[in-house]
mmCIF file of C-alpha atoms and ligand atoms in Angstrom:
data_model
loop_
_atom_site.group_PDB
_atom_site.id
_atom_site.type_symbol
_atom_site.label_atom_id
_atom_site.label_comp_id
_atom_site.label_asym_id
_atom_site.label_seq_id
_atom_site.Cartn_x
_atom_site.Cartn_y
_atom_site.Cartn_z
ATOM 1 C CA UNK A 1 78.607 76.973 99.928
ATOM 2 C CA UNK A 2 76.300 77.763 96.940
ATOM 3 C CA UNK A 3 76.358 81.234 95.878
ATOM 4 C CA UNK A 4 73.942 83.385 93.406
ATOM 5 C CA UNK A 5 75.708 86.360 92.100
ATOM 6 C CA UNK A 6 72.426 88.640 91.269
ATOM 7 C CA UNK A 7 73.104 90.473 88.019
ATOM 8 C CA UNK A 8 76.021 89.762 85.840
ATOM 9 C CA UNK A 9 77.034 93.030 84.911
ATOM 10 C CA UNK A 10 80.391 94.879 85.996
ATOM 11 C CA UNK A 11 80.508 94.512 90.086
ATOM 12 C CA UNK A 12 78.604 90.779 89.930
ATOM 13 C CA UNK A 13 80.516 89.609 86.885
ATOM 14 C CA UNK A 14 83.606 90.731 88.458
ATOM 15 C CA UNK A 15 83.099 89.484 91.895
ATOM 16 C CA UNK A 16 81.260 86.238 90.992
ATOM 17 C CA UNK A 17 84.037 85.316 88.596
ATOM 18 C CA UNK A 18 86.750 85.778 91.386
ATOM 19 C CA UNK A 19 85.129 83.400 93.198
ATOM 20 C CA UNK A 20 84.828 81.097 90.379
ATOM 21 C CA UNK A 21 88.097 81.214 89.792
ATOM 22 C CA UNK A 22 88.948 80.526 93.276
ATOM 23 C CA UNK A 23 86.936 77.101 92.799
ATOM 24 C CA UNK A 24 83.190 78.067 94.469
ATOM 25 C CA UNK A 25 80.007 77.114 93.241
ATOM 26 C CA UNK A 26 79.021 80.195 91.694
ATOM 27 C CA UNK A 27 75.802 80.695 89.794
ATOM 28 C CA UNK A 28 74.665 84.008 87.915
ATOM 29 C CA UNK A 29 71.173 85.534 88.004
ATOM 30 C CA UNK A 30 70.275 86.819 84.657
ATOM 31 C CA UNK A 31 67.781 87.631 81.974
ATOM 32 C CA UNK A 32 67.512 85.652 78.796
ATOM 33 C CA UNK A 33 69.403 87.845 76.626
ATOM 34 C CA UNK A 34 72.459 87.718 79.024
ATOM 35 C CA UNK A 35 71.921 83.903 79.546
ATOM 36 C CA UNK A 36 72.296 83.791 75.450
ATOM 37 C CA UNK A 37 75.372 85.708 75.673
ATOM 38 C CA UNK A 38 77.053 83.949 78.442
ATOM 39 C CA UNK A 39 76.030 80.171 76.881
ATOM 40 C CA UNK A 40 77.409 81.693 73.190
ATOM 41 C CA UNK A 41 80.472 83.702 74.488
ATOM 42 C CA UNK A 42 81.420 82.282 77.774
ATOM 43 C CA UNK A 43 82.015 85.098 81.119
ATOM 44 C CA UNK A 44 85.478 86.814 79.562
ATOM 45 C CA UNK A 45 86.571 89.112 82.367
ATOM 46 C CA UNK A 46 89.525 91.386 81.497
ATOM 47 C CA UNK A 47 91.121 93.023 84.420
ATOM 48 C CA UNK A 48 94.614 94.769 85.560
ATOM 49 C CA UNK A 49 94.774 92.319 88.236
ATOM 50 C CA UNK A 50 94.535 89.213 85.481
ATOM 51 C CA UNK A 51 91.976 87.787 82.714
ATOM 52 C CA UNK A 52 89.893 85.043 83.299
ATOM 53 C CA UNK A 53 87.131 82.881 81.124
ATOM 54 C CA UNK A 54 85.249 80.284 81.975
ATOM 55 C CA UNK A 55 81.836 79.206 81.147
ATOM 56 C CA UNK A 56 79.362 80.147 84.021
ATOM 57 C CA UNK A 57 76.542 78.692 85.628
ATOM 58 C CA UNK A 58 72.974 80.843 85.170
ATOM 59 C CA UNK A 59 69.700 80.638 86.120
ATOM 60 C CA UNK A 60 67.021 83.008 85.087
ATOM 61 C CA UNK A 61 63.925 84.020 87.466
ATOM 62 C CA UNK A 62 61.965 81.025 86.311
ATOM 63 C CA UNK A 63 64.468 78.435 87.326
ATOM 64 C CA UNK A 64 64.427 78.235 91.103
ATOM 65 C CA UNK A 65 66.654 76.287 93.590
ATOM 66 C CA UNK A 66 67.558 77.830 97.115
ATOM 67 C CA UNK A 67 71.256 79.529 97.910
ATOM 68 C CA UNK A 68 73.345 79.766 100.832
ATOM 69 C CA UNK A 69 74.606 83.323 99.921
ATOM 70 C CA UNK A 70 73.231 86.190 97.341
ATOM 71 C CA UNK A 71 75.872 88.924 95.740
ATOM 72 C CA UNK A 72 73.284 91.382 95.385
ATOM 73 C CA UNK A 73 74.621 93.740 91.830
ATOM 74 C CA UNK A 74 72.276 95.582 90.194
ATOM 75 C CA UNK A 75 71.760 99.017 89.669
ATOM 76 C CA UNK A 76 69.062 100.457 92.061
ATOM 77 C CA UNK A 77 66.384 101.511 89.833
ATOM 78 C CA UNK A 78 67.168 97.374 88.841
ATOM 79 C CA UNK A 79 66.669 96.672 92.597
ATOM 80 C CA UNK A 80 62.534 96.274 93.036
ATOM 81 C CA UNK A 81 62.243 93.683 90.357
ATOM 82 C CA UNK A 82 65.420 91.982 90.995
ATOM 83 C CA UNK A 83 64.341 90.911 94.793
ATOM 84 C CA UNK A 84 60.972 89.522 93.402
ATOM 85 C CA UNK A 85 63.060 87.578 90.583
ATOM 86 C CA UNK A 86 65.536 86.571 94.161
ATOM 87 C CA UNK A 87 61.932 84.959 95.645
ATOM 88 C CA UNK A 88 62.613 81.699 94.456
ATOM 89 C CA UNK A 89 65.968 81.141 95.359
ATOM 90 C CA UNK A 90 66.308 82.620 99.151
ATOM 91 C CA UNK A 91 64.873 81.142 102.415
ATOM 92 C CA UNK A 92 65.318 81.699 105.680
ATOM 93 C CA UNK A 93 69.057 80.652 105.558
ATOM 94 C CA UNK A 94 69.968 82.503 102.542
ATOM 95 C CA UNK A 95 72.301 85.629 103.236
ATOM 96 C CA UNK A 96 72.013 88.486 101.239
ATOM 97 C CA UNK A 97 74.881 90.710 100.622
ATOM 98 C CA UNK A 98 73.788 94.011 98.276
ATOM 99 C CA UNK A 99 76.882 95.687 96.922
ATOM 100 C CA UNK A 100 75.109 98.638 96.255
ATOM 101 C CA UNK A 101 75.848 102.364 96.423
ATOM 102 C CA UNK A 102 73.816 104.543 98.693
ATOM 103 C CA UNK A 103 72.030 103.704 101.726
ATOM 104 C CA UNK A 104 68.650 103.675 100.658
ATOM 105 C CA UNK A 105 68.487 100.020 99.124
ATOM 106 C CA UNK A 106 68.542 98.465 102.468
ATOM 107 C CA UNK A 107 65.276 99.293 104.136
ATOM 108 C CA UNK A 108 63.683 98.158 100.749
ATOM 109 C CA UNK A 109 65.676 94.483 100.709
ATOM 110 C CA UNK A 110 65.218 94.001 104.267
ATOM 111 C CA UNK A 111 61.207 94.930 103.970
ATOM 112 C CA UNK A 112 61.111 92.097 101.570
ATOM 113 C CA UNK A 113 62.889 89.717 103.203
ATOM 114 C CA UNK A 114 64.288 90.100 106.832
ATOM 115 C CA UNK A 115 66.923 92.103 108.909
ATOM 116 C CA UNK A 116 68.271 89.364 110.171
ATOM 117 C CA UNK A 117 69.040 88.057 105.883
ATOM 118 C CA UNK A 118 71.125 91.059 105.110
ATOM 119 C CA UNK A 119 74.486 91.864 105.408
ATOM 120 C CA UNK A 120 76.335 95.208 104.901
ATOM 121 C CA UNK A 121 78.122 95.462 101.778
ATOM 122 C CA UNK A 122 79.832 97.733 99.229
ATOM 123 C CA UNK A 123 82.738 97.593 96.415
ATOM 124 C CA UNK A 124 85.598 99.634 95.494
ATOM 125 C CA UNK A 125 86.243 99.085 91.792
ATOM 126 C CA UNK A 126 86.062 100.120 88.866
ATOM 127 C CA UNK A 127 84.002 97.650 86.446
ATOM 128 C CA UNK A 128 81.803 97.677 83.622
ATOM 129 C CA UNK A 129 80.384 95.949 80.785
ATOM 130 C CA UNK A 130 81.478 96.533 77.269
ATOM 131 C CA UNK A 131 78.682 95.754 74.442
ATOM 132 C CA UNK A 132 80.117 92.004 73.852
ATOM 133 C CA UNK A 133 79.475 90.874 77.880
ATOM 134 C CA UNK A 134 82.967 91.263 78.537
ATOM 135 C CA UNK A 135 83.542 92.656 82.415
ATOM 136 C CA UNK A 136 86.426 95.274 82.221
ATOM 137 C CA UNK A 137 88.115 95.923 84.895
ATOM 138 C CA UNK A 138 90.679 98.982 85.625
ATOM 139 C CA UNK A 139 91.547 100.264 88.635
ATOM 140 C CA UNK A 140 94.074 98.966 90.835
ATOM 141 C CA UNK A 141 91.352 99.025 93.599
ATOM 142 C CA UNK A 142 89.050 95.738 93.936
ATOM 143 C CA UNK A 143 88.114 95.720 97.134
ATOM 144 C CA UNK A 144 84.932 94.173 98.504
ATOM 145 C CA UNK A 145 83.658 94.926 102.303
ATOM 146 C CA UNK A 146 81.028 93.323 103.735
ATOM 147 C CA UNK A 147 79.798 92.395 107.241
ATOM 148 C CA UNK A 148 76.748 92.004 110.030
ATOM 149 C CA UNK A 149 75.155 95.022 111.610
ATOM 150 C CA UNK A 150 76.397 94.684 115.341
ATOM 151 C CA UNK A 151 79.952 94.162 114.265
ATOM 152 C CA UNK A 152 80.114 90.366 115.121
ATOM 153 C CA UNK A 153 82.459 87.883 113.257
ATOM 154 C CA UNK A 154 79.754 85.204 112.408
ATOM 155 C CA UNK A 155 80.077 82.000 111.268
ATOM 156 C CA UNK A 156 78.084 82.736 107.758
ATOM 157 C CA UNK A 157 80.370 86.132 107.378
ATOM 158 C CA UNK A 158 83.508 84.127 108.065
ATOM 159 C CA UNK A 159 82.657 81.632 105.988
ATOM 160 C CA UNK A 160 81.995 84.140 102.538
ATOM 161 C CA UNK A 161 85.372 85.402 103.749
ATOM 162 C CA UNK A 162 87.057 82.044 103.474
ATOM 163 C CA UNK A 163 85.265 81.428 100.100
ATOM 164 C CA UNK A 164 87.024 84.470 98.670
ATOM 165 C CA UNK A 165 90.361 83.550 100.530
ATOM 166 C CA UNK A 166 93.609 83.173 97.917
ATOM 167 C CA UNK A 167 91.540 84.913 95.290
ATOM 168 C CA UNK A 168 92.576 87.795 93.442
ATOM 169 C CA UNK A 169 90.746 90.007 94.487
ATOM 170 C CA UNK A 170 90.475 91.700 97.659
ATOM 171 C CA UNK A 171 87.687 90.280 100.240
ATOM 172 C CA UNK A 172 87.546 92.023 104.127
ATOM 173 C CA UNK A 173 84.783 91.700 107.035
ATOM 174 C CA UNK A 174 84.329 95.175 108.837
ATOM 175 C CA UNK A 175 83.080 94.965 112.200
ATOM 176 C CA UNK A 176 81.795 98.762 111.299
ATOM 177 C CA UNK A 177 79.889 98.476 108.052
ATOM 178 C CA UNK A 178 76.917 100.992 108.450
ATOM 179 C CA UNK A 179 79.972 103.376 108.995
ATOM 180 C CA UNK A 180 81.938 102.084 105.968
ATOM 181 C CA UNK A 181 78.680 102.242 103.788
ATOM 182 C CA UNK A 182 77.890 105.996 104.662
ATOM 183 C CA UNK A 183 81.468 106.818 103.993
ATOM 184 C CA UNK A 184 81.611 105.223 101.072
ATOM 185 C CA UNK A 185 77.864 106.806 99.950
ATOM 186 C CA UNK A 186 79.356 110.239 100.617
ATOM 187 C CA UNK A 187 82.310 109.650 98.600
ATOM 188 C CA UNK A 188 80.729 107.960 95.712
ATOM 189 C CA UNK A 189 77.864 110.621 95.915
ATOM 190 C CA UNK A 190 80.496 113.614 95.613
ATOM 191 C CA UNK A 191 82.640 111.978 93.019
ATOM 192 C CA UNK A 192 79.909 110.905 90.857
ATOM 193 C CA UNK A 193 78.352 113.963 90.756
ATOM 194 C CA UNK A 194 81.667 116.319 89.859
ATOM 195 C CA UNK A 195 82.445 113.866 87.242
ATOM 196 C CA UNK A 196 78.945 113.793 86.404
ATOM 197 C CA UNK A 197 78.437 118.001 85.841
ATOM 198 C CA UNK A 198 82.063 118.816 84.812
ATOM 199 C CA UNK A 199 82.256 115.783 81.989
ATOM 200 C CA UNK A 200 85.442 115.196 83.291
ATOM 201 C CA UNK A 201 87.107 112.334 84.920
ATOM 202 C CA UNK A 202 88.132 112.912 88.671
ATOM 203 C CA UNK A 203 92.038 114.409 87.526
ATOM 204 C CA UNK A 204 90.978 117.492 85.540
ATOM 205 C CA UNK A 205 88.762 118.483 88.417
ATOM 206 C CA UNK A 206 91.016 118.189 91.271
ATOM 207 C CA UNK A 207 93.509 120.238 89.748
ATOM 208 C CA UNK A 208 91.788 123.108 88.854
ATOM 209 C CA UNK A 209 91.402 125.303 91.974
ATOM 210 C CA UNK A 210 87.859 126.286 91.146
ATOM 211 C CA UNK A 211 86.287 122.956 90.497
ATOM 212 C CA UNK A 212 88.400 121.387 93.362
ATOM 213 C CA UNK A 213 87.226 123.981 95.952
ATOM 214 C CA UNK A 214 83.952 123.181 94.223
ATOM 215 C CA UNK A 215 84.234 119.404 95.156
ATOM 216 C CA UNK A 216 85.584 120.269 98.572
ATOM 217 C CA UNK A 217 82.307 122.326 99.263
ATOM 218 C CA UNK A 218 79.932 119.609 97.839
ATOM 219 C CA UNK A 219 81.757 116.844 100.356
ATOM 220 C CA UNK A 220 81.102 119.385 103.141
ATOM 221 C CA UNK A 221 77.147 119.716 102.164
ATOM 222 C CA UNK A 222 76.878 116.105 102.033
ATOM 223 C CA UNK A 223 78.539 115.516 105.308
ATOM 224 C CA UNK A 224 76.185 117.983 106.971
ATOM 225 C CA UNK A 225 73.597 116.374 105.422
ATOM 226 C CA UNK A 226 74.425 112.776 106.521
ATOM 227 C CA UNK A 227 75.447 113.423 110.343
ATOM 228 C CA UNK A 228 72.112 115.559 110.895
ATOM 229 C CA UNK A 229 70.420 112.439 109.654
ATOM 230 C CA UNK A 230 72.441 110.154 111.993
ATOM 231 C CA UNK A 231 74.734 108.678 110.159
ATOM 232 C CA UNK A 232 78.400 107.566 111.881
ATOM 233 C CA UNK A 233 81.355 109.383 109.669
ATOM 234 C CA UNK A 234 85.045 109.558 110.689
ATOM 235 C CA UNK A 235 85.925 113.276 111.896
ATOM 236 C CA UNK A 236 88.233 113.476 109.414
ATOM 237 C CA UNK A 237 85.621 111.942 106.821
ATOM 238 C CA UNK A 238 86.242 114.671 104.150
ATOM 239 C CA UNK A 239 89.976 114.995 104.505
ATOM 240 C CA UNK A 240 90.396 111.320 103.884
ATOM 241 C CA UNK A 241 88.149 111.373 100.773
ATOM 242 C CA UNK A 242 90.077 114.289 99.368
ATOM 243 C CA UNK A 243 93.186 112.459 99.896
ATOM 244 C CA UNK A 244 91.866 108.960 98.251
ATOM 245 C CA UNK A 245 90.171 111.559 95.165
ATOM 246 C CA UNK A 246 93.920 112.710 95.030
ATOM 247 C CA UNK A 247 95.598 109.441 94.803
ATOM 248 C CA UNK A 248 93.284 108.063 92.525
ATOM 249 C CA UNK A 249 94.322 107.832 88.874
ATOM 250 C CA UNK A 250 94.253 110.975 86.649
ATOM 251 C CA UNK A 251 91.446 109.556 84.303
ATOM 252 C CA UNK A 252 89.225 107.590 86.660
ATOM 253 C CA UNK A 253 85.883 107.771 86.186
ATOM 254 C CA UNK A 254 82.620 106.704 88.000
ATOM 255 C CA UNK A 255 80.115 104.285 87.020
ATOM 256 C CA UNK A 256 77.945 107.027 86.466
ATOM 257 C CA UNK A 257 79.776 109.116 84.102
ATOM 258 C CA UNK A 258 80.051 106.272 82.395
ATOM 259 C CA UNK A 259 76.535 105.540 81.896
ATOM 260 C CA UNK A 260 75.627 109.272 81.387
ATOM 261 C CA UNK A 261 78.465 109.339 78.266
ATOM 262 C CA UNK A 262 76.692 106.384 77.083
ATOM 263 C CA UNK A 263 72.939 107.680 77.601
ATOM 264 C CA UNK A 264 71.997 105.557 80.000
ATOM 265 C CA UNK A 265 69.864 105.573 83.416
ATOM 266 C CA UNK A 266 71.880 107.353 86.077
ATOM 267 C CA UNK A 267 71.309 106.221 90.217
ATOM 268 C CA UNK A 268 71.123 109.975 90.145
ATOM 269 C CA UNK A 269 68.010 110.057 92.287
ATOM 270 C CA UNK A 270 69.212 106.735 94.525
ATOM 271 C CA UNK A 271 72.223 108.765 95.832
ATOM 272 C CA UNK A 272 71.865 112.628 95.322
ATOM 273 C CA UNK A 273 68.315 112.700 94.908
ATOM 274 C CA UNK A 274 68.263 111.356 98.568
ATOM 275 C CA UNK A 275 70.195 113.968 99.878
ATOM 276 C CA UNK A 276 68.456 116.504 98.284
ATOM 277 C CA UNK A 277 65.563 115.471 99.899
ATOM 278 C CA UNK A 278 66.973 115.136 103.526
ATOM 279 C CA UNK A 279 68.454 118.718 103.007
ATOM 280 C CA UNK A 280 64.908 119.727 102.056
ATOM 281 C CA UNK A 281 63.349 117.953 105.655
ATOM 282 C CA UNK A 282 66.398 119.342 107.305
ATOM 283 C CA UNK A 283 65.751 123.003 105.916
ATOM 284 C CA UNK A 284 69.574 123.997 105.125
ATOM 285 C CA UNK A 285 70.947 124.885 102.027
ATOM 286 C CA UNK A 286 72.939 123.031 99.878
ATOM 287 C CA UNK A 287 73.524 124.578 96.703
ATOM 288 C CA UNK A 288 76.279 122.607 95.541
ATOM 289 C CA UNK A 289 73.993 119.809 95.810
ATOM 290 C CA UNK A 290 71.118 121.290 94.468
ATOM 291 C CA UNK A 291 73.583 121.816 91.619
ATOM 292 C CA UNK A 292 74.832 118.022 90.781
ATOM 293 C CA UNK A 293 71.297 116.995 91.059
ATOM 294 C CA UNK A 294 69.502 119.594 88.803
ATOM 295 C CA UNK A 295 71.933 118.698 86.423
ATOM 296 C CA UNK A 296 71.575 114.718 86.665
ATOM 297 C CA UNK A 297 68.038 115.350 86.257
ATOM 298 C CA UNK A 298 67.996 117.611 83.395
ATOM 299 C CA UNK A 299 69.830 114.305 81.965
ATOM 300 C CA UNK A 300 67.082 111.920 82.700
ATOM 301 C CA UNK A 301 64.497 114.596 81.030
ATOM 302 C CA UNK A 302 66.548 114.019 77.827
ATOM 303 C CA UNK A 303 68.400 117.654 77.871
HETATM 304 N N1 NDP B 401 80.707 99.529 88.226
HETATM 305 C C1 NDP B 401 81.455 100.002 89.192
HETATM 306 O O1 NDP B 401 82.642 100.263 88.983
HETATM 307 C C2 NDP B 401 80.895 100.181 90.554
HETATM 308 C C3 NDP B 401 79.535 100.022 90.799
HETATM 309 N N2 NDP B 401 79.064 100.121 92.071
HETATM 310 C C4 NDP B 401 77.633 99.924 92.345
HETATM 311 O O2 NDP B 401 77.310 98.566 92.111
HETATM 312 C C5 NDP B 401 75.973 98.446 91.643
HETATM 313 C C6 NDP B 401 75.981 97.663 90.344
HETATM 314 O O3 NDP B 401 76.660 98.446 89.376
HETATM 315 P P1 NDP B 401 77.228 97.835 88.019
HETATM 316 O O4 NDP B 401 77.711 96.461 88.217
HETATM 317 O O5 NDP B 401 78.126 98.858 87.458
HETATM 318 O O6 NDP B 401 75.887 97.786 87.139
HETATM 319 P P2 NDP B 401 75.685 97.051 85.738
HETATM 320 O O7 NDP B 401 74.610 97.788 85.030
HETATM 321 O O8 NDP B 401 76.977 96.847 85.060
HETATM 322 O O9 NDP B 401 75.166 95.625 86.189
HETATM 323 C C7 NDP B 401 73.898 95.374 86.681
HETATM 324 C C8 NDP B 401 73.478 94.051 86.087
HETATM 325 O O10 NDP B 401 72.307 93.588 86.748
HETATM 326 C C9 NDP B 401 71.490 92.986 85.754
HETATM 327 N N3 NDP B 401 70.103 92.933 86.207
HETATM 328 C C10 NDP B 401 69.338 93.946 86.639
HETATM 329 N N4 NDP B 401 68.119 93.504 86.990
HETATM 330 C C11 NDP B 401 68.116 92.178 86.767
HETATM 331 C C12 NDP B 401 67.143 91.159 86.930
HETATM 332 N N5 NDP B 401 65.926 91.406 87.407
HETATM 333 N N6 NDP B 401 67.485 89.895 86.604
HETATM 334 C C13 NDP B 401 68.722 89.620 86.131
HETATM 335 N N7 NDP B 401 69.689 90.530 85.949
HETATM 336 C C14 NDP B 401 69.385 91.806 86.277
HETATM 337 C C15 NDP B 401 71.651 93.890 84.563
HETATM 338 O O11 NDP B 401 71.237 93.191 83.431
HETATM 339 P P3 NDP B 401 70.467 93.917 82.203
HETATM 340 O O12 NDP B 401 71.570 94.436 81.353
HETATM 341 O O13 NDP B 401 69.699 92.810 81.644
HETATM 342 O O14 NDP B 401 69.638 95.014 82.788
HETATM 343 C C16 NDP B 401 73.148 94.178 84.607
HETATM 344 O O15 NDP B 401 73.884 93.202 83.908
HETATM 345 C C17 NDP B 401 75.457 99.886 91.516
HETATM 346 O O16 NDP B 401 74.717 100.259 92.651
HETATM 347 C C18 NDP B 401 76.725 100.719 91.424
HETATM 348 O O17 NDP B 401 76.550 102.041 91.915
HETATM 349 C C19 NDP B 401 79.881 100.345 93.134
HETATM 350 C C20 NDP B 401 81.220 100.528 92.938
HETATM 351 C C21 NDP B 401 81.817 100.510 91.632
HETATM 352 C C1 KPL B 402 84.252 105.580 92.117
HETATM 353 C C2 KPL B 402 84.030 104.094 92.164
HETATM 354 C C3 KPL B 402 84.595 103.482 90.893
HETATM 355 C C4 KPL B 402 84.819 103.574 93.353
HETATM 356 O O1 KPL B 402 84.548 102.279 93.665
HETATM 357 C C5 KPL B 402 82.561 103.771 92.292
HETATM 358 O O2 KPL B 402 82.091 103.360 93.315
HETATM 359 C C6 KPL B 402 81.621 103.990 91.179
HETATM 360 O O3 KPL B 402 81.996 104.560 90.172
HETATM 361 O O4 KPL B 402 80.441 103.585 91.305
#
């Protein structure tokens, strides 16, 4: 099975070199500058669960050959030019698995290529690049989820299963995945933005009774939010969340603190920004919300 991890950054590099390790053909999609770094440094992965380095395969857009399976990893604003750069290297066979926060990726992959292409998919980890192209990795957590839309156990999903099989990182087919990615868009979308207005890594703000009844209220807006649209959550969606924000480590932080600390791009607009705007067409309130987002903005603008 020939698989194209789609960006090498923390979730792809991490993931793709798993399965390297675990003795798959494994190819990175990349830009020049990356391919430079990989071809001069080699893919150095530093993680809790074990290093690894190796020197990985790449291609970038221009070099096309067809795939059985995509890891789809970039960042969303990344997404609309990444799945024109995918063009040459997908066809009808070719499974696409976007590991993606949010929700709102999928209509736009499965517009370009097909429904029946895409899988469900999303990550727990915590990854990222450091300014040398080495993929730290840190939390105990390195789980990836992935599966088809009716729940089946098919052939192509068992398959990506087996290819991750013995490796050291954690690998699991739902048979409920729109329900695991909505969960996991309304946790990610709550954590990310309380790290994201308070500065502060999750700890801090879960032990101060203001900013964790602050937290608590956002989870509820979201939740609203989500089921009015249609989404499938567990009834006791925001208890569990609370309960994994609690067991988490003290200083865990998301990916988009991160990039805010470092002036990036934010998916600010990708996850709350989506929200905001289904609270708008829904006509409640949700001034938490309104809250996390005005601030994530007033970071884009440059303030
Ligand atoms: N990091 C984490 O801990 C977690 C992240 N996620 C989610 O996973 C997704 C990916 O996040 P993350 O890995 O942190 O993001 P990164 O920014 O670390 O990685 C994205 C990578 O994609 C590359 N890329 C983007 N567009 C292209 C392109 N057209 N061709 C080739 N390479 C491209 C980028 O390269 P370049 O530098 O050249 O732009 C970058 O290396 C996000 O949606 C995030 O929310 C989910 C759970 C945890
Ligand atoms: C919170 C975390 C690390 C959990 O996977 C995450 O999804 C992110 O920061 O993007």
């Amino acid at each position: 099975m020939k698989f194209l991890v789609a960006g090498a950054g923390g979730v792809g590099g991490y993931f793709g070199s798993r399965l390297d390790e675990n003795g798959e053909d494994v190819t990175f999609l990349v830009r020049e500058s990356r391919q430079n770094q990989l071809a001069q440094s080699g893919m150095n992965v530093h993680s809790i669960h074990g290093n690894y380095s190796f020197t990985p395969k790449t291609v970038t857009k221009t070099e096309g050959s067809i795939f059985d399976v995509v890891l789809l990893c970039t960042k969303s604003y990344q997404l609309e030019q990444m799945l024109q750069d995918l063009q040459p290297f997908i066809d009808k066979e070719t499974v696409i698995i976007p590991l993606l926060n949010g929700m709102a990726h999928l209509e736009k992959i499965t517009n370009h290529f097909s429904r029946e292409q895409v899988m469900g998919g999303l990550v727990f980890i915590e990854a990222y690049l450091s300014q040398d192209g080495t993929v730290h990795q840190t939390s105990s957590t390195h789980r990836m989820v992935f599966g088809e839309w009716d729940g089946t156990s098919s052939r192509r999903a068992e398959a990506v299963r087996k290819a991750f099989e013995g490796s050291r990182c954690e690998v699991k087919v739902s048979t409920e995945i729109e329900k695991d990615m909505w969960e996991k868009y309304l946790f990610i979308a709550a954590m990310s933005g309380v790290t994201s207005l308070f500065s502060q890594p999750v700890g801090p703000i879960r032990e101060l009774a203001w900013t964790r009844g602050y937290l608590i209220q956002l989870i509820k807006e979201m939740e609203s939010i989500m089921r009015k649209s249609g989404a499938h959550l567990s009834s006791d969606i925001a208890e569990k969340h609370m309960k994994t924000m609690d067991a988490m480590k003290y200083e865990m932080k998301s990916s988009m603190l991160r990039d805010l600390e470092l002036g990036k791009k934010t998916e600010a607009s990708h996850l709350q920004g989506i929200l905001a705007e289904l609270a708008h067409a829904q006509g409640v309130s949700a001034p938490c919300l309104q809250t996390v987002f005005s601030n994530l903005q007033l970071h884009e603008q440059g303030f």
